[in-house]
Coordinates of C-alpha atoms and ligand atoms in Angstrom, one line a residue:
X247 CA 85.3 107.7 91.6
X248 CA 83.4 109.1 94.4
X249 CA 84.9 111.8 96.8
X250 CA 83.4 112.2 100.7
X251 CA 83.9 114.8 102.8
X252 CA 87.1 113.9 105.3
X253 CA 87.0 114.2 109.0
X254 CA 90.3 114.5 110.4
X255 CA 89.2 114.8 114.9
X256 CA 91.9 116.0 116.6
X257 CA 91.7 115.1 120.4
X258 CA 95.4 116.2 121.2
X259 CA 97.1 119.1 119.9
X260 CA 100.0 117.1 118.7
X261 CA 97.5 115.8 116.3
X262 CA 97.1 119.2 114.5
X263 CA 99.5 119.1 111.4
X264 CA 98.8 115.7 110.6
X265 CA 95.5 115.4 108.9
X266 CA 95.2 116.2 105.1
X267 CA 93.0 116.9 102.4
X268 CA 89.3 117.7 103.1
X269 CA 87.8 115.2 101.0
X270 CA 89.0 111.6 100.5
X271 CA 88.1 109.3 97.7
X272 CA 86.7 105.5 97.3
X273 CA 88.3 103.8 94.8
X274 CA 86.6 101.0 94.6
X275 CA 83.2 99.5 96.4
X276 CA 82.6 96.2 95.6
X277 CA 84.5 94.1 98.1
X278 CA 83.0 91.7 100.8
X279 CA 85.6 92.4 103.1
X280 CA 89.1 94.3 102.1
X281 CA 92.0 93.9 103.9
X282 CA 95.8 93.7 103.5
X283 CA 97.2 97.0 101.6
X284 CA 100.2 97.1 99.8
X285 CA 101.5 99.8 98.3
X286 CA 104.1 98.7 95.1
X287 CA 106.4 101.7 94.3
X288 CA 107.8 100.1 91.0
X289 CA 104.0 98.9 90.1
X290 CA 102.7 102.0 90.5
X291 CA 100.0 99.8 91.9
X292 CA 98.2 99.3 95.1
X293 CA 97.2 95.9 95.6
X294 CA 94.5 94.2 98.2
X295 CA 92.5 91.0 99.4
X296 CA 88.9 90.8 99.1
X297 CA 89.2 87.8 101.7
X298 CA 85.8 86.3 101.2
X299 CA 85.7 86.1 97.5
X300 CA 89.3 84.7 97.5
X301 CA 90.6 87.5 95.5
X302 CA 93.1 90.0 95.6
X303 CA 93.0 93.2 93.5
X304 CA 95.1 95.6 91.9
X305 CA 94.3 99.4 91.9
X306 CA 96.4 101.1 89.2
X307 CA 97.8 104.7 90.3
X308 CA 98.2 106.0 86.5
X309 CA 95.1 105.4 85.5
X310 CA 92.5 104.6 88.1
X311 CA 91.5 101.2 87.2
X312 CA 91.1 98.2 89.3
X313 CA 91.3 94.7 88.1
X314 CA 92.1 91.3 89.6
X315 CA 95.8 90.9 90.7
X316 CA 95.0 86.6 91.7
X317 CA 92.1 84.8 91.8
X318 CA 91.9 82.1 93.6
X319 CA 94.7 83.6 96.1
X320 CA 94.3 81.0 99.2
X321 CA 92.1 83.5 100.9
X322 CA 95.3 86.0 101.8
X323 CA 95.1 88.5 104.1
X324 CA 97.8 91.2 105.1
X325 CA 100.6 91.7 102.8
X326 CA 103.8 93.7 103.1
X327 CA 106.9 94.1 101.1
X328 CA 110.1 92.9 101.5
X329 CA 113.3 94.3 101.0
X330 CA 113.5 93.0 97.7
X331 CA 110.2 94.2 96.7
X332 CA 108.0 91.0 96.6
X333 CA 104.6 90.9 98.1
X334 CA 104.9 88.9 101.6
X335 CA 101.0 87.8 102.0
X336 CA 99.4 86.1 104.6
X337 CA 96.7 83.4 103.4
X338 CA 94.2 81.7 105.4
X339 CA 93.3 79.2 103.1
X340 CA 96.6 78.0 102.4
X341 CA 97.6 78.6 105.9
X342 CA 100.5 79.9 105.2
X343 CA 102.9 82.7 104.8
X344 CA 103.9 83.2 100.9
X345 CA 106.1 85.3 99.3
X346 CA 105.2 86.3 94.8
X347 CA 108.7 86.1 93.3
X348 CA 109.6 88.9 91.1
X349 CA 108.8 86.0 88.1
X350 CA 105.6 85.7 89.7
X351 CA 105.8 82.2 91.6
X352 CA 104.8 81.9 94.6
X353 CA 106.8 80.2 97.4
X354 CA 106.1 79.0 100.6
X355 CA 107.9 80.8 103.4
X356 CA 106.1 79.1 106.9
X357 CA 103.0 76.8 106.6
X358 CA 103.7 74.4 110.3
X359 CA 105.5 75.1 113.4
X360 CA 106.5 72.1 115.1
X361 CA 105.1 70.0 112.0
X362 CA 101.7 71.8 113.2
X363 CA 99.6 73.1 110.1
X364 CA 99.2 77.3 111.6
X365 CA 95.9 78.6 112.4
X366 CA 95.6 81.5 109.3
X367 CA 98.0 83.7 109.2
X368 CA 96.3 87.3 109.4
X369 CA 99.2 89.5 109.1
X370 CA 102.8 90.5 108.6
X371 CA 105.7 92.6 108.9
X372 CA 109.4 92.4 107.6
X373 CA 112.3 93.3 109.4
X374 CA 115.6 95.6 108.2
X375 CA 117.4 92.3 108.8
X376 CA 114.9 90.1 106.9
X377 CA 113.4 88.1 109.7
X378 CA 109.1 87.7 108.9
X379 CA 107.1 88.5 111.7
X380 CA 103.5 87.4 111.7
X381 CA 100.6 87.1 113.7
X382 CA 98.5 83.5 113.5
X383 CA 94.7 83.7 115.2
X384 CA 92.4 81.1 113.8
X385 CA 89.5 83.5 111.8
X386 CA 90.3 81.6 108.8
X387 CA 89.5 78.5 110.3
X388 CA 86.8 79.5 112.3
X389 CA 84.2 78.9 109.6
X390 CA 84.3 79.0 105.7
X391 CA 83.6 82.5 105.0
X392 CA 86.9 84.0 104.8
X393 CA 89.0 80.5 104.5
X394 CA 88.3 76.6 105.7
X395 CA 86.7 75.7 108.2
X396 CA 88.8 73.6 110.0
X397 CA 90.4 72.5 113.2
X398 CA 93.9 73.7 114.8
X399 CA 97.0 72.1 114.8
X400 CA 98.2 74.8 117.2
X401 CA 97.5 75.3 121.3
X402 CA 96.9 78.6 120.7
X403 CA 96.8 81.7 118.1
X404 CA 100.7 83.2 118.8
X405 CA 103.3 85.5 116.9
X406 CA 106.0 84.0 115.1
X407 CA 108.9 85.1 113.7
X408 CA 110.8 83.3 110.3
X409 CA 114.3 83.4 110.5
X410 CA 115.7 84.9 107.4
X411 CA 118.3 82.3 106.8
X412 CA 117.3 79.0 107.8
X413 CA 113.2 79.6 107.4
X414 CA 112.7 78.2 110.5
X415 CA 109.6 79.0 112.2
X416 CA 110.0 80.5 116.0
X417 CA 106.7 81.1 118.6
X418 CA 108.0 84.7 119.9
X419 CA 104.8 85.6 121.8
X420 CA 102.2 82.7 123.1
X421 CA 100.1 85.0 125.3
X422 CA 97.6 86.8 123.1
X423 CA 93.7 85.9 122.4
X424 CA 93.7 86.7 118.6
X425 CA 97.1 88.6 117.4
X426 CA 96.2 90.6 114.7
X427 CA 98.2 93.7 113.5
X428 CA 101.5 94.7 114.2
X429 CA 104.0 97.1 113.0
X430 CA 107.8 98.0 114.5
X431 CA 108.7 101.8 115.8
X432 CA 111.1 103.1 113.9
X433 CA 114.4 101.5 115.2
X434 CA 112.7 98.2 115.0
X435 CA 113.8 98.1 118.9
X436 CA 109.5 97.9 119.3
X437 CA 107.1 96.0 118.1
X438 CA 103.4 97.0 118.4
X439 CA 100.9 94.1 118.2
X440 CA 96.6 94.4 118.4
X441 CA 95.0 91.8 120.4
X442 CA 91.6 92.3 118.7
X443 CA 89.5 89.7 121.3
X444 CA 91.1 91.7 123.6
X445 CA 90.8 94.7 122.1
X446 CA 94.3 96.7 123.3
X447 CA 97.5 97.2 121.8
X448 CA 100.5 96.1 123.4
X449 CA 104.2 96.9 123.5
X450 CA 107.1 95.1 123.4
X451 CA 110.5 95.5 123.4
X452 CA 113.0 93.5 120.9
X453 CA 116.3 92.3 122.2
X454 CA 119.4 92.0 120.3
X455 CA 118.6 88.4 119.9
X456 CA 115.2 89.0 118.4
X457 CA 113.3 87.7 121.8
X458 CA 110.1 90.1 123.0
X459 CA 109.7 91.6 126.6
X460 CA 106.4 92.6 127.3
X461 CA 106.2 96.2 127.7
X462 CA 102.4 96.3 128.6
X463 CA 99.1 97.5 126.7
X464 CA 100.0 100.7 125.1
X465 CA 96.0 102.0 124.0
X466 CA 92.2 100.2 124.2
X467 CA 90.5 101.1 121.2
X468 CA 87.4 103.0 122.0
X469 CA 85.6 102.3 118.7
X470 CA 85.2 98.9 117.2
X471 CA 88.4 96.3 117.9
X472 CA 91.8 97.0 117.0
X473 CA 93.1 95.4 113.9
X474 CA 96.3 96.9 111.0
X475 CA 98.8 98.9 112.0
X476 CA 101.3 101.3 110.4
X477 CA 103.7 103.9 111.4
X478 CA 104.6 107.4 109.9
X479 CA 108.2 108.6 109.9
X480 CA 107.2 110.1 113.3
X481 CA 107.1 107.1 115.5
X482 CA 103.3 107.5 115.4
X483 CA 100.8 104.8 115.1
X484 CA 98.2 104.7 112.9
X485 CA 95.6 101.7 113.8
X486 CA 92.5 100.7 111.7
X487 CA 89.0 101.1 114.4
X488 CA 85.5 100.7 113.9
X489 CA 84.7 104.1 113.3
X490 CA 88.2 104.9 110.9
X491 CA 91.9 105.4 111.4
X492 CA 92.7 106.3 115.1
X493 CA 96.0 107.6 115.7
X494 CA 98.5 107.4 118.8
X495 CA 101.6 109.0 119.8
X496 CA 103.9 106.3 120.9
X497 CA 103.7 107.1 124.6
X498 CA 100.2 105.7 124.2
X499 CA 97.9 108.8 123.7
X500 CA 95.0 109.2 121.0
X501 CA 95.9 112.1 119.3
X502 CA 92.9 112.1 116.5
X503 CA 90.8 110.2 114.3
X504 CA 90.3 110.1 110.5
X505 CA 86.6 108.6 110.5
X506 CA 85.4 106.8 107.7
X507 CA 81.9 105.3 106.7
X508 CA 83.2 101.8 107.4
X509 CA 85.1 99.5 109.7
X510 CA 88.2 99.9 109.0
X511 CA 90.6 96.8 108.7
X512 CA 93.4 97.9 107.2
X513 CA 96.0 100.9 105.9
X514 CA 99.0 101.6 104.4
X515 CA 101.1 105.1 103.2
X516 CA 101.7 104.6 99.7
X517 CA 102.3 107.1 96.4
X518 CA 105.8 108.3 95.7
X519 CA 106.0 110.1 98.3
X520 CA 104.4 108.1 100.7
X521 CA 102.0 110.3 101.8
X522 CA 98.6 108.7 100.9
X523 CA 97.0 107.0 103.4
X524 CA 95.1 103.7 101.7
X525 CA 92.4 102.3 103.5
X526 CA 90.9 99.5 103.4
X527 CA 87.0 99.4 105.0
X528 CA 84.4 96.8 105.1
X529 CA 83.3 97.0 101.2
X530 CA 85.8 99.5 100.0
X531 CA 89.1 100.9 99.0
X532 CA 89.8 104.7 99.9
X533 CA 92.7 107.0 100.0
X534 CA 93.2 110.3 100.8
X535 CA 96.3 112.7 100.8
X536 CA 97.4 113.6 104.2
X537 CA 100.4 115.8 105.6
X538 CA 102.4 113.0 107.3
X539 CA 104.6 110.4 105.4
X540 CA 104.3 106.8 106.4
X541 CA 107.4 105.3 108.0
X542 CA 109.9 103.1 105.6
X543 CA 109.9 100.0 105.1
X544 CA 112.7 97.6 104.7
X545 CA 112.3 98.2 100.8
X546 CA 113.0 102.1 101.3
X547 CA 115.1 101.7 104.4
X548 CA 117.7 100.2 102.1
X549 CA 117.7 102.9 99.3
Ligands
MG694 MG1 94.2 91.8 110.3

């Protein structure tokens, strides 16, 4: 394992505290693309897609080792958890969301809207009350490189929402170029999503019957395109950049930069204590330690 000196840029001074160890560590190298963390408490385990080999991959906390977790995995993309603890992966090959049953099935959760086949899924969030929300841009069907080349069913690349109890399949935003990322605030009363053509973040607000008001463009990213997002147990939001993990304070401001030696694409807080920041960047895997603690999940918000 190879350890790289850490950068933590602190452009606001509610940014100091928040950065972490001085070095961070690549776990693994040897990915075409990485994407979609998930951190697996009960696992141990920190599992990935390398989208254009059609793999995902399983990092192993106790010991260090990475093997495969599925291969051939429908080209997935982001995964979260659920509350239950199964893996909720978005896969551009199969166009679909999925869900990896505790036995280890996998089960289709939304693969048409409107008997429309999606675009390719790109990624996903679950809500406290169980509804799936996921963004749908086409990059999976753009060409054959990280999916099928194909043609869409859709008139657009949306948001969706599944409804936790009759799996329907409901367009909740229809006015985005390529939705990409998105992560609730804390009292799931906001939802952040990234427009990566457009390169911004916007805000919206989320009504007692699950519809979205647009609250405007919270932040432009100032280094590479917008793409995951988390939250730490402070409301703040942590976005993957070109140039690393920028972070803002939810009234919009950058606060600081962790920069990396890659694009970034993805990240999630993860360890016992939640307070390992896994990133996912172009070829590799890293992780540092860090002195925030990444926001709970429905998993946790229910313990
Ligand atoms: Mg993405």
């Amino acid at each position: 394992m190879q350890t790289l000196p850490a950068t933590f840029e602190v452009l606001d001074d509610r940014f100091a505290g928040c950065s972490g160890d001085s070095r961070f560590e690549q776990l693994y190298g040897d990915c075409r693309w990485a994407e979609g963390p998930v951190y697996l408490p009960a696992a141990r385990s920190l599992v990935w897609s390398d989208i254009p080999n059609d793999r995902m991959l399983r990092w192993d906390e106790t010991t260090g080792g990475v093997g495969p977790f599925r291969h051939p995995c429908g080209y997935t993309n982001g995964h979260t958890l659920d509350a239950e603890g199964r893996i909720v992966s978005c896969e551009h090959g199969g166009r679909r969301v999925s869900r990896t049953e505790h036995d280890g099935s996998v089960t289709t959760l939304a693969d048409r809207v409107d008997g429309k086949r999606l675009n390719s899924p790109n990624d996903v969030v679950v809500r406290s009350d169980g509804s799936i929300w996921f963004t749908d841009p086409s990059y999976g069907i753009d060409s054959d490189y990280e999916g099928h080349r194909s043609e869409s069913e859709t008139d657009g690349c949306h948001v969706y929402r599944i409804d936790p109890v009759t799996g329907a399949c409901i367009r909740v935003a229809d006015d985005f170029v390529r939705p990409n990322g998105l992560a609730f605030a804390l009292d799931e009363r906001t939802l952040y999503i990234a427009d990566t053509r457009r390169n911004h973040l916007r805000r919206f607000a989320v009504g007692d019957d699950l519809r979205l008001t647009d609250m405007g463009v919270l932040a432009e990213c100032s280094a590479g395109v917008f793409d995951g997002l988390r939250l730490d147990t402070e409301g703040r939001i942590w976005a993957a950049a070109g140039d690393g993990v920028h972070c803002f304070d939810a009234d919009g401001t950058l606060l600081g930069k962790l920069h990396l030696p890659e694009p970034v694409a993805n990240l999630v807080f993860g360890g016992p204590k939640r307070n390992r920041l896994f990133v996912t960047a172009s070829t590799s895997l890293y992780s540092i330690l860090t002195n925030v603690t990444g926001a709970p999940g429905p998993l946790h918000a229910r313990s």
